[in-house]
Structure formats: structure tokens, C-alpha cells
Amino acid sequence: MPVDAVNLSLWVNVGSAAEIAPINGMAHFLEHMVFKGTDRLALGEFEQRTEAFGAVTNAATSQDYTQFYLTCAPRDFKELAALQIDVVLNASLPDQEFDRERRVVLEEIRRSEDSPRRRIFRQVSNAGFEGSPYSRPILGPPEVVEGITAEEMRRFHRQHYRPENNTAVAVGNLPTEELISAVVNGFEQAWGEGRLSGDRPEEPPTTEPLSPFRVEPTPTWEPFTKIERWDGEDKGLQQTRLALIWRVPGISSPGRDASGINTLDQSYPLDVLATILSRGRTSRLVRELREEQGLVTYISASNLTYAHQGLFYVSAQLPAENVERVEAKVREHIANLWKEPVTEPELARVKTRVANSFVFGNETPSNRAGLYGYYETLAGDMHQGIHYPAAIRRLTLEDLQRSARQWLNPDAYGVVTIHPAG
């Protein structure tokens, strides 16, 4: 890209969905500990050297992956890429830093629990992903994080933080050959000359299990077969929150369409349907429920997509006395998507909006690296991300109606209602 910057993103194919309950929070805790030095880099040296170059680095953990990213000037990329890769693959995870960083993670959990928005989303996730690893919090319960040991983390790191479990993405203002060479050299330096190509044999296998924790099998799920309800209270709310949720396919979950349409293609019309319902003041739900009837102060529809399952959900903020009317209205709008196709002008407007928003959100090296890494890690093909706008533009009225009928049943969904406490 003709921007005076380069981004390196390392996507490790492990997140909270790969944990079992006794180590829930391990992937996120490990993300923090990765920056505590290696055999080659003393504690704090990585940060000092990247800051000296004016570079920016950070990390994030999700249900499906852990991402580490670095943005720097093109002239500094070769040197800093090698440091970033060394930090990720060869983290020393020192004992003396373990309990100190645990306190930082526990404080992050506490702050998360103080956020009404996060508490509400957790309840929606519990309902939508009931019985699945996706229902577990990424940060983990504090009592579990308090019990994780440094040796358990080292074994978890050895199992998952390996080159074959990484996607490395480099985007920026350097020739492609230089980007690739810098990344390959970084992995060779960090992992050992010849090991990536197989020229050098691996170490002899150990009789000790690499990790005492198993990675759970691919989560299985079924759509709702009736209306199921969850009700609660939250002391941090001033107004009631309402969420209607439908379980839908993830990016890499097994296809459920008898016609053989893969699950990633099934996610595209759901993205457009969410936009038709709630993006912009002229969208269906916003126009009727907020602008015309004043039943809600906020309403939104989203298609949330993870690797093995997704959630299509409509969330609203509203006075308690309007809950039944708003739920009925949302059901009515979903039923209308079944009965008749959206109009051609509406579809054209929405397809342009979705595709353009996607393009505008991927204008920087870090945006683009995130796009490529996300699709390569979750879908196994970054080109699915590159061609997203074209896939949206190809959708027809029949595609949207077929998707609504398959996944958005107006008589079978989950309802989460959370009222202000007291």
C-alpha cells in the first residue's frame, strides 16, 4: 500500500473457545505475558526498542484467535518484525512477572464487570451460545485466573504458539518480496534455521504430555426450535435492555444448506439483512420504532460471526412498558422478510452502504492486515475477505429471502430482557 507505514500481524490460532473450564482465561492471560521477554530480549527491551523507532504494538484475544500486531516505518520493518516474532514464539514467561501480571488481568476483569454493556453482552452470549465454549468469557472468571500457574501457561504456550499455528500478515509500503523475506527471516531466527522448511529435524519427542489440557472439539449447535426467554436485572441500567437472538452459521462451521452453499456465503445475506433492519435513520426498525413511534431510544441489528457459530440479534434500549410491543414489532419485521422480498431500491442502497463501509474500513495497512488475517485464520482463505464487497453486490432479492427463511424464524428465537434493578 502506498502509505509510509508497514504492519505485521501475527494471528495465533487459539482463543478462549479452545480452553476447557478449569483454564478459562488462559489465552488472554498469556497474551499479557508474551511481552515479558525472551532468551534474546530482556524484560522491557522489546517495548524500549519499538518505542525508540516510533513504532506501535499491541495485542488482542478473541474466542477464536490471539492477535499481535506492529506498525512501523518501512525502513525499520525487517529489524522490528524479527523482534515481534521472537516475542510471540519464544516468550520466556518468567515466574517473577507472573503474579504481577495476574493482578493486572484481575483488575481488567473487575473493570469489565463494572461495565453494564459488557455484562449485558455476556448474558446474550450465555443464551445464544448455551452449551458452547463461546459462552465463556474471554477474560475468564477471576477465581479461575487466580489458580492458573506459570508452568501450566508454559505448556499451553508450547502447544499453541508454534509457526504452523500462526498466520503472519504483512501489509505496507515495501515490495512484496521484501515483506515476505523479512517475515521468513524472522521466523527462521526465532524458530531455528531449517526447521520451517524441514531441513533440520525436530527435537526428539518427550514422554511428558505437551499440555494437560485438551482443545475442545468443534462446538456443535442447533437453531432455536421455540421462543426461549431469559430475564434478569442490572443495577447499572437506567432503561430496560431487550435482545432477540437467532443462532446462525459461523464462518467455518459445517454447511447446513441442502443446496451445498458454504457457510461463509450464507453469512453475506445476513449482513445485508441486519443493515436493512437497522443501519441509518431510514432503516426499517429505526424508522418505525424510534423515529415514528418513539418506542425505543436505541435499536440495532447485528450479524455476529465466529468460526463455528454466529448470532443474528436485535438489541434495543427502551422503557419497560414497551417491551412486549417492541418484541411483537421485531417479530413482524422478521416475518415480513419471509413473506416478501425487499424492494430493489432498498437492496441497492443497502448493498452500496455495506460494501462501501467495508472498503472505507480497510484503508490503512493495519486495517488491511486485520482483514486478511481474520479471513485466513477463521475461513482458511484471505481472498474471501478481499472479495467481500463483490460478494455483497452479487446478492439478489431471492438470496435475502432464502436466508431469512432458513435462519430467522419469527416463531423460534431467544429473548433476553434485563431490567434496571430496584
GROMACS .gro file of C-alpha atoms in nm:
model
  422
    1MET     CA    1   0.000   0.000   0.000
    2PRO     CA    2   0.134   0.348  -0.084
    3VAL     CA    3   0.131   0.467   0.278
    4ASP     CA    4   0.453   0.535   0.468
    5ALA     CA    5   0.398   0.251   0.715
    6VAL     CA    6   0.410  -0.126   0.737
    7ASN     CA    7   0.201  -0.353   0.960
    8LEU     CA    8   0.287  -0.704   1.075
    9SER     CA    9   0.002  -0.901   1.232
   10LEU     CA   10   0.056  -1.244   1.384
   11TRP     CA   11  -0.262  -1.445   1.432
   12VAL     CA   12  -0.221  -1.740   1.667
   13ASN     CA   13  -0.495  -1.995   1.611
   14VAL     CA   14  -0.605  -2.019   1.974
   15GLY     CA   15  -0.854  -1.821   2.179
   16SER     CA   16  -1.094  -1.872   2.466
   17ALA     CA   17  -1.303  -2.127   2.270
   18ALA     CA   18  -1.004  -2.365   2.277
   19GLU     CA   19  -0.995  -2.363   2.658
   20ILE     CA   20  -1.163  -2.600   2.898
   21ALA     CA   21  -1.340  -2.458   3.201
   22PRO     CA   22  -1.050  -2.512   3.450
   23ILE     CA   23  -0.826  -2.279   3.245
   24ASN     CA   24  -1.085  -2.031   3.112
   25GLY     CA   25  -0.890  -1.706   3.069
   26MET     CA   26  -0.556  -1.871   2.989
   27ALA     CA   27  -0.533  -1.741   2.630
   28HIS     CA   28  -0.594  -1.381   2.739
   29PHE     CA   29  -0.359  -1.406   3.040
   30LEU     CA   30  -0.091  -1.547   2.808
   31GLU     CA   31  -0.139  -1.254   2.569
   32HIS     CA   32  -0.027  -1.027   2.854
   33MET     CA   33   0.268  -1.246   2.949
   34VAL     CA   34   0.406  -1.276   2.595
   35PHE     CA   35   0.560  -0.929   2.627
   36LYS     CA   36   0.775  -1.021   2.930
   37GLY     CA   37   1.091  -1.102   2.733
   38THR     CA   38   1.268  -1.393   2.567
   39ASP     CA   39   1.613  -1.552   2.589
   40ARG     CA   40   1.731  -1.280   2.349
   41LEU     CA   41   1.527  -0.986   2.481
   42ALA     CA   42   1.538  -0.875   2.843
   43LEU     CA   43   1.221  -0.773   3.025
   44GLY     CA   44   1.104  -0.441   2.878
   45GLU     CA   45   1.358  -0.443   2.595
   46PHE     CA   46   1.103  -0.513   2.322
   47GLU     CA   47   0.895  -0.211   2.424
   48GLN     CA   48   1.204   0.010   2.453
   49ARG     CA   49   1.332  -0.082   2.108
   50THR     CA   50   0.995  -0.048   1.934
   51GLU     CA   51   0.927   0.288   2.100
   52ALA     CA   52   1.274   0.410   2.001
   53PHE     CA   53   1.172   0.355   1.638
   54GLY     CA   54   0.838   0.528   1.693
   55ALA     CA   55   0.656   0.200   1.627
   56VAL     CA   56   0.321   0.096   1.773
   57THR     CA   57   0.250  -0.255   1.903
   58ASN     CA   58  -0.039  -0.419   2.084
   59ALA     CA   59  -0.237  -0.741   2.109
   60ALA     CA   60  -0.593  -0.873   2.144
   61THR     CA   61  -0.758  -1.203   2.235
   62SER     CA   62  -1.088  -1.330   2.096
   63GLN     CA   63  -1.285  -1.652   2.111
   64ASP     CA   64  -1.106  -1.792   1.802
   65TYR     CA   65  -0.759  -1.635   1.793
   66THR     CA   66  -0.497  -1.420   1.963
   67GLN     CA   67  -0.357  -1.135   1.751
   68PHE     CA   68  -0.028  -0.948   1.794
   69TYR     CA   69   0.038  -0.650   1.570
   70LEU     CA   70   0.314  -0.400   1.499
   71THR     CA   71   0.308  -0.085   1.283
   72CYS     CA   72   0.635   0.086   1.193
   73ALA     CA   73   0.817   0.281   0.923
   74PRO     CA   74   0.915   0.070   0.617
   75ARG     CA   75   1.289   0.117   0.682
   76ASP     CA   76   1.255  -0.039   1.030
   77PHE     CA   77   1.035  -0.332   0.934
   78LYS     CA   78   1.298  -0.604   0.891
   79GLU     CA   79   1.451  -0.545   1.234
   80LEU     CA   80   1.126  -0.499   1.425
   81ALA     CA   81   0.947  -0.790   1.254
   82ALA     CA   82   1.217  -1.026   1.384
   83LEU     CA   83   1.172  -0.890   1.737
   84GLN     CA   84   0.793  -0.927   1.721
   85ILE     CA   85   0.813  -1.288   1.601
   86ASP     CA   86   1.072  -1.374   1.868
   87VAL     CA   87   0.849  -1.229   2.140
   88VAL     CA   88   0.549  -1.435   2.029
   89LEU     CA   89   0.720  -1.770   1.966
   90ASN     CA   90   0.983  -1.763   2.242
   91ALA     CA   91   0.815  -1.588   2.533
   92SER     CA   92   1.003  -1.684   2.849
   93LEU     CA   93   0.703  -1.629   3.083
   94PRO     CA   94   0.920  -1.554   3.391
   95ASP     CA   95   0.798  -1.655   3.735
   96GLN     CA   96   0.881  -1.315   3.885
   97GLU     CA   97   0.641  -1.142   3.642
   98PHE     CA   98   0.362  -1.397   3.658
   99ASP     CA   99   0.182  -1.287   3.975
  100ARG     CA  100   0.240  -0.919   3.896
  101GLU     CA  101   0.068  -0.954   3.559
  102ARG     CA  102  -0.205  -1.170   3.711
  103ARG     CA  103  -0.302  -0.868   3.922
  104VAL     CA  104  -0.326  -0.658   3.604
  105VAL     CA  105  -0.553  -0.919   3.442
  106LEU     CA  106  -0.773  -0.945   3.752
  107GLU     CA  107  -0.814  -0.566   3.751
  108GLU     CA  108  -0.916  -0.583   3.384
  109ILE     CA  109  -1.177  -0.846   3.477
  110ARG     CA  110  -1.304  -0.623   3.758
  111ARG     CA  111  -1.338  -0.325   3.523
  112SER     CA  112  -1.518  -0.545   3.272
  113GLU     CA  113  -1.767  -0.650   3.538
  114ASP     CA  114  -1.828  -0.281   3.616
  115SER     CA  115  -1.945  -0.219   3.259
  116PRO     CA  116  -2.323  -0.264   3.207
  117ARG     CA  117  -2.270  -0.302   2.831
  118ARG     CA  118  -2.029  -0.593   2.882
  119ARG     CA  119  -2.250  -0.755   3.146
  120ILE     CA  120  -2.546  -0.744   2.910
  121PHE     CA  121  -2.349  -0.883   2.618
  122ARG     CA  122  -2.229  -1.167   2.842
  123GLN     CA  123  -2.591  -1.260   2.918
  124VAL     CA  124  -2.678  -1.250   2.548
  125SER     CA  125  -2.377  -1.475   2.475
  126ASN     CA  126  -2.476  -1.716   2.750
  127ALA     CA  127  -2.819  -1.754   2.591
  128GLY     CA  128  -2.711  -1.761   2.228
  129PHE     CA  129  -2.410  -1.989   2.279
  130GLU     CA  130  -2.557  -2.200   2.558
  131GLY     CA  131  -2.351  -2.519   2.599
  132SER     CA  132  -2.075  -2.394   2.369
  133PRO     CA  133  -1.723  -2.273   2.457
  134TYR     CA  134  -1.827  -1.942   2.300
  135SER     CA  135  -2.042  -1.876   2.606
  136ARG     CA  136  -1.734  -1.847   2.828
  137PRO     CA  137  -1.586  -1.503   2.897
  138ILE     CA  138  -1.263  -1.429   2.710
  139LEU     CA  139  -1.107  -1.283   3.025
  140GLY     CA  140  -1.212  -1.582   3.236
  141PRO     CA  141  -1.367  -1.591   3.584
  142PRO     CA  142  -1.143  -1.430   3.848
  143GLU     CA  143  -1.137  -1.747   4.060
  144VAL     CA  144  -1.003  -1.947   3.763
  145VAL     CA  145  -0.742  -1.687   3.666
  146GLU     CA  146  -0.622  -1.680   4.028
  147GLY     CA  147  -0.549  -2.054   4.007
  148ILE     CA  148  -0.355  -2.065   3.677
  149THR     CA  149   0.013  -2.148   3.730
  150ALA     CA  150   0.318  -2.036   3.536
  151GLU     CA  151   0.407  -2.394   3.441
  152GLU     CA  152   0.057  -2.456   3.306
  153MET     CA  153   0.092  -2.144   3.094
  154ARG     CA  154   0.433  -2.250   2.960
  155ARG     CA  155   0.287  -2.582   2.850
  156PHE     CA  156  -0.012  -2.407   2.691
  157HIS     CA  157   0.227  -2.175   2.508
  158ARG     CA  158   0.442  -2.461   2.380
  159GLN     CA  159   0.136  -2.639   2.247
  160HIS     CA  160  -0.022  -2.347   2.060
  161TYR     CA  161   0.243  -2.083   1.986
  162ARG     CA  162   0.417  -2.264   1.701
  163PRO     CA  163   0.478  -2.148   1.343
  164GLU     CA  164   0.229  -2.395   1.197
  165ASN     CA  165  -0.039  -2.249   1.423
  166ASN     CA  166   0.028  -1.891   1.308
  167THR     CA  167  -0.091  -1.675   1.025
  168ALA     CA  168   0.157  -1.393   0.954
  169VAL     CA  169   0.028  -1.096   0.755
  170ALA     CA  170   0.245  -0.807   0.635
  171VAL     CA  171   0.099  -0.504   0.456
  172GLY     CA  172   0.262  -0.173   0.372
  173ASN     CA  173   0.488   0.034   0.154
  174LEU     CA  174   0.755  -0.225   0.070
  175PRO     CA  175   0.788  -0.463  -0.225
  176THR     CA  176   0.614  -0.794  -0.165
  177GLU     CA  177   0.945  -0.983  -0.181
  178GLU     CA  178   1.090  -0.770   0.099
  179LEU     CA  179   0.785  -0.819   0.318
  180ILE     CA  180   0.795  -1.196   0.271
  181SER     CA  181   1.171  -1.213   0.323
  182ALA     CA  182   1.153  -1.016   0.648
  183VAL     CA  183   0.880  -1.242   0.787
  184VAL     CA  184   1.050  -1.566   0.681
  185ASN     CA  185   1.383  -1.449   0.825
  186GLY     CA  186   1.211  -1.354   1.148
  187PHE     CA  187   1.059  -1.699   1.185
  188GLU     CA  188   1.391  -1.866   1.097
  189GLN     CA  189   1.573  -1.662   1.361
  190ALA     CA  190   1.309  -1.728   1.624
  191TRP     CA  191   1.239  -2.093   1.548
  192GLY     CA  192   1.574  -2.221   1.423
  193GLU     CA  193   1.742  -2.235   1.084
  194GLY     CA  194   1.595  -2.505   0.862
  195ARG     CA  195   1.306  -2.603   1.088
  196LEU     CA  196   1.045  -2.418   0.885
  197SER     CA  197   1.144  -2.592   0.561
  198GLY     CA  198   1.200  -2.928   0.727
  199ASP     CA  199   1.575  -2.928   0.654
  200ARG     CA  200   1.652  -2.963   1.023
  201PRO     CA  201   1.490  -3.238   1.232
  202GLU     CA  202   1.269  -3.151   1.521
  203GLU     CA  203   1.379  -3.220   1.876
  204PRO     CA  204   1.317  -3.577   1.992
  205PRO     CA  205   0.967  -3.622   2.131
  206THR     CA  206   0.920  -3.602   2.505
  207THR     CA  207   0.731  -3.861   2.705
  208GLU     CA  208   0.562  -3.581   2.903
  209PRO     CA  209   0.230  -3.467   2.755
  210LEU     CA  210   0.276  -3.131   2.589
  211SER     CA  211  -0.029  -2.995   2.764
  212PRO     CA  212  -0.262  -3.141   3.027
  213PHE     CA  213  -0.549  -2.956   2.864
  214ARG     CA  214  -0.735  -3.077   2.562
  215VAL     CA  215  -0.865  -2.845   2.293
  216GLU     CA  216  -1.238  -2.897   2.278
  217PRO     CA  217  -1.390  -3.036   1.958
  218THR     CA  218  -1.565  -2.803   1.718
  219PRO     CA  219  -1.869  -2.665   1.902
  220THR     CA  220  -2.199  -2.805   1.780
  221TRP     CA  221  -2.519  -2.605   1.784
  222GLU     CA  222  -2.880  -2.610   1.677
  223PRO     CA  223  -3.118  -2.323   1.593
  224PHE     CA  224  -3.389  -2.239   1.844
  225THR     CA  225  -3.699  -2.453   1.795
  226LYS     CA  226  -3.928  -2.232   2.005
  227ILE     CA  227  -3.924  -1.897   2.183
  228GLU     CA  228  -3.696  -1.922   2.486
  229ARG     CA  229  -3.669  -1.646   2.745
  230TRP     CA  230  -3.408  -1.523   2.992
  231ASP     CA  231  -3.490  -1.239   3.232
  232GLY     CA  232  -3.269  -1.052   3.474
  233GLU     CA  233  -3.190  -0.727   3.649
  234ASP     CA  234  -2.887  -0.500   3.643
  235LYS     CA  235  -2.824  -0.221   3.892
  236GLY     CA  236  -2.626  -0.020   3.637
  237LEU     CA  237  -2.918   0.036   3.398
  238GLN     CA  238  -3.148   0.334   3.365
  239GLN     CA  239  -3.363   0.169   3.096
  240THR     CA  240  -3.455  -0.189   3.008
  241ARG     CA  241  -3.248  -0.379   2.754
  242LEU     CA  242  -3.411  -0.624   2.514
  243ALA     CA  243  -3.234  -0.866   2.278
  244LEU     CA  244  -3.389  -1.110   2.030
  245ILE     CA  245  -3.134  -1.367   1.911
  246TRP     CA  246  -3.115  -1.631   1.638
  247ARG     CA  247  -2.836  -1.891   1.611
  248VAL     CA  248  -2.676  -1.882   1.264
  249PRO     CA  249  -2.372  -2.042   1.097
  250GLY     CA  250  -2.016  -1.937   1.167
  251ILE     CA  251  -1.750  -1.878   0.906
  252SER     CA  252  -1.606  -2.229   0.914
  253SER     CA  253  -1.888  -2.435   1.062
  254PRO     CA  254  -2.013  -2.733   0.859
  255GLY     CA  255  -2.261  -2.634   0.590
  256ARG     CA  256  -2.626  -2.695   0.676
  257ASP     CA  257  -2.775  -2.593   0.341
  258ALA     CA  258  -2.903  -2.886   0.135
  259SER     CA  259  -2.804  -2.697  -0.179
  260GLY     CA  260  -2.440  -2.710  -0.071
  261ILE     CA  261  -2.395  -2.333  -0.016
  262ASN     CA  262  -2.098  -2.292   0.217
  263THR     CA  263  -2.146  -2.120   0.548
  264LEU     CA  264  -1.937  -1.815   0.462
  265ASP     CA  265  -2.164  -1.744   0.164
  266GLN     CA  266  -2.460  -1.779   0.399
  267SER     CA  267  -2.324  -1.502   0.620
  268TYR     CA  268  -2.331  -1.240   0.344
  269PRO     CA  269  -2.712  -1.206   0.313
  270LEU     CA  270  -2.739  -1.196   0.694
  271ASP     CA  271  -2.502  -0.897   0.696
  272VAL     CA  272  -2.729  -0.721   0.446
  273LEU     CA  273  -3.046  -0.811   0.635
  274ALA     CA  274  -2.902  -0.659   0.953
  275THR     CA  275  -2.834  -0.339   0.759
  276ILE     CA  276  -3.184  -0.333   0.610
  277LEU     CA  277  -3.333  -0.360   0.957
  278SER     CA  278  -3.131  -0.106   1.150
  279ARG     CA  279  -2.850   0.087   0.980
  280GLY     CA  280  -2.943   0.451   0.934
  281ARG     CA  281  -3.250   0.656   1.019
  282THR     CA  282  -3.436   0.525   0.714
  283SER     CA  283  -3.381   0.157   0.803
  284ARG     CA  284  -3.692  -0.041   0.892
  285LEU     CA  285  -3.662  -0.082   1.269
  286VAL     CA  286  -3.509   0.259   1.337
  287ARG     CA  287  -3.765   0.442   1.125
  288GLU     CA  288  -4.073   0.278   1.278
  289LEU     CA  289  -3.976   0.202   1.637
  290ARG     CA  290  -3.762   0.505   1.717
  291GLU     CA  291  -3.838   0.783   1.470
  292GLU     CA  292  -4.212   0.733   1.414
  293GLN     CA  293  -4.348   0.560   1.726
  294GLY     CA  294  -4.087   0.651   1.989
  295LEU     CA  295  -4.099   0.304   2.146
  296VAL     CA  296  -3.720   0.276   2.184
  297THR     CA  297  -3.432   0.513   2.247
  298TYR     CA  298  -3.193   0.281   2.062
  299ILE     CA  299  -3.227  -0.024   1.838
  300SER     CA  300  -2.977  -0.218   1.629
  301ALA     CA  301  -2.947  -0.545   1.438
  302SER     CA  302  -2.614  -0.727   1.402
  303ASN     CA  303  -2.480  -1.044   1.243
  304LEU     CA  304  -2.205  -1.161   1.480
  305THR     CA  305  -1.981  -1.422   1.317
  306TYR     CA  306  -1.731  -1.652   1.490
  307ALA     CA  307  -1.558  -1.955   1.338
  308HIS     CA  308  -1.807  -2.225   1.436
  309GLN     CA  309  -2.127  -2.035   1.513
  310GLY     CA  310  -2.279  -1.693   1.480
  311LEU     CA  311  -2.562  -1.489   1.630
  312PHE     CA  312  -2.806  -1.267   1.448
  313TYR     CA  313  -2.955  -1.041   1.709
  314VAL     CA  314  -3.168  -0.732   1.750
  315SER     CA  315  -3.095  -0.527   2.062
  316ALA     CA  316  -3.293  -0.234   2.198
  317GLN     CA  317  -3.290   0.015   2.483
  318LEU     CA  318  -3.641   0.109   2.588
  319PRO     CA  319  -3.888   0.181   2.870
  320ALA     CA  320  -4.002  -0.139   3.043
  321GLU     CA  321  -4.365  -0.084   2.947
  322ASN     CA  322  -4.275  -0.106   2.577
  323VAL     CA  323  -4.103  -0.446   2.585
  324GLU     CA  324  -4.396  -0.656   2.462
  325ARG     CA  325  -4.487  -0.411   2.183
  326VAL     CA  326  -4.129  -0.387   2.061
  327GLU     CA  327  -4.080  -0.765   2.060
  328ALA     CA  328  -4.402  -0.802   1.861
  329LYS     CA  329  -4.290  -0.536   1.613
  330VAL     CA  330  -3.950  -0.701   1.562
  331ARG     CA  331  -4.121  -1.036   1.502
  332GLU     CA  332  -4.346  -0.865   1.250
  333HIS     CA  333  -4.048  -0.723   1.061
  334ILE     CA  334  -3.874  -1.062   1.059
  335ALA     CA  335  -4.193  -1.226   0.932
  336ASN     CA  336  -4.213  -0.966   0.654
  337LEU     CA  337  -3.865  -1.071   0.538
  338TRP     CA  338  -4.012  -1.421   0.499
  339LYS     CA  339  -4.327  -1.315   0.317
  340GLU     CA  340  -4.194  -1.081   0.052
  341PRO     CA  341  -3.856  -0.976  -0.085
  342VAL     CA  342  -3.714  -0.637  -0.001
  343THR     CA  343  -3.752  -0.378  -0.276
  344GLU     CA  344  -3.491  -0.329  -0.546
  345PRO     CA  345  -3.414   0.034  -0.444
  346GLU     CA  346  -3.376  -0.074  -0.082
  347LEU     CA  347  -3.142  -0.357  -0.175
  348ALA     CA  348  -2.933  -0.132  -0.400
  349ARG     CA  349  -2.896   0.130  -0.127
  350VAL     CA  350  -2.804  -0.123   0.139
  351LYS     CA  351  -2.559  -0.319  -0.079
  352THR     CA  352  -2.377   0.004  -0.159
  353ARG     CA  353  -2.369   0.102   0.208
  354VAL     CA  354  -2.238  -0.236   0.327
  355ALA     CA  355  -1.976  -0.266   0.055
  356ASN     CA  356  -1.854   0.092   0.092
  357SER     CA  357  -1.836   0.069   0.471
  358PHE     CA  358  -1.622  -0.239   0.427
  359VAL     CA  359  -1.389  -0.062   0.183
  360PHE     CA  360  -1.363   0.256   0.393
  361GLY     CA  361  -1.277   0.045   0.699
  362ASN     CA  362  -0.976  -0.113   0.529
  363GLU     CA  363  -0.777   0.186   0.407
  364THR     CA  364  -0.467   0.156   0.630
  365PRO     CA  365  -0.202  -0.118   0.649
  366SER     CA  366  -0.327  -0.225   0.993
  367ASN     CA  367  -0.690  -0.237   0.871
  368ARG     CA  368  -0.591  -0.445   0.570
  369ALA     CA  369  -0.369  -0.680   0.770
  370GLY     CA  370  -0.658  -0.733   1.009
  371LEU     CA  371  -0.890  -0.817   0.722
  372TYR     CA  372  -0.652  -1.068   0.564
  373GLY     CA  373  -0.556  -1.230   0.895
  374TYR     CA  374  -0.915  -1.263   1.012
  375TYR     CA  375  -1.034  -1.444   0.699
  376GLU     CA  376  -0.720  -1.656   0.664
  377THR     CA  377  -0.741  -1.765   1.029
  378LEU     CA  378  -1.116  -1.827   1.052
  379ALA     CA  379  -1.208  -1.919   0.695
  380GLY     CA  380  -0.875  -2.055   0.572
  381ASP     CA  381  -0.879  -1.815   0.277
  382MET     CA  382  -0.796  -1.445   0.293
  383HIS     CA  383  -0.940  -1.399  -0.056
  384GLN     CA  384  -1.287  -1.432   0.098
  385GLY     CA  385  -1.214  -1.101   0.269
  386ILE     CA  386  -1.072  -0.938  -0.042
  387HIS     CA  387  -1.383  -1.028  -0.241
  388TYR     CA  388  -1.635  -0.937   0.032
  389PRO     CA  389  -1.770  -0.624  -0.145
  390ALA     CA  390  -1.815  -0.818  -0.470
  391ALA     CA  391  -1.997  -1.096  -0.283
  392ILE     CA  392  -2.234  -0.841  -0.130
  393ARG     CA  393  -2.304  -0.680  -0.468
  394ARG     CA  394  -2.391  -1.019  -0.620
  395LEU     CA  395  -2.674  -1.083  -0.373
  396THR     CA  396  -3.027  -1.094  -0.511
  397LEU     CA  397  -3.367  -1.036  -0.355
  398GLU     CA  398  -3.418  -1.412  -0.361
  399ASP     CA  399  -3.090  -1.469  -0.174
  400LEU     CA  400  -3.204  -1.245   0.110
  401GLN     CA  401  -3.548  -1.404   0.135
  402ARG     CA  402  -3.398  -1.754   0.128
  403SER     CA  403  -3.156  -1.661   0.409
  404ALA     CA  404  -3.431  -1.509   0.623
  405ARG     CA  405  -3.649  -1.817   0.581
  406GLN     CA  406  -3.365  -2.051   0.667
  407TRP     CA  407  -3.217  -1.875   0.970
  408LEU     CA  408  -3.458  -1.610   1.107
  409ASN     CA  409  -3.768  -1.790   1.227
  410PRO     CA  410  -4.019  -1.539   1.373
  411ASP     CA  411  -4.160  -1.818   1.593
  412ALA     CA  412  -3.831  -1.962   1.725
  413TYR     CA  413  -3.568  -1.739   1.883
  414GLY     CA  414  -3.417  -1.639   2.216
  415VAL     CA  415  -3.525  -1.336   2.418
  416VAL     CA  416  -3.302  -1.173   2.680
  417THR     CA  417  -3.468  -0.900   2.886
  418ILE     CA  418  -3.272  -0.710   3.151
  419HIS     CA  419  -3.445  -0.451   3.369
  420PRO     CA  420  -3.295  -0.186   3.595
  421ALA     CA  421  -3.258  -0.332   3.946
  422GLY     CA  422  -3.495  -0.194   4.209
   0.00000   0.00000   0.00000
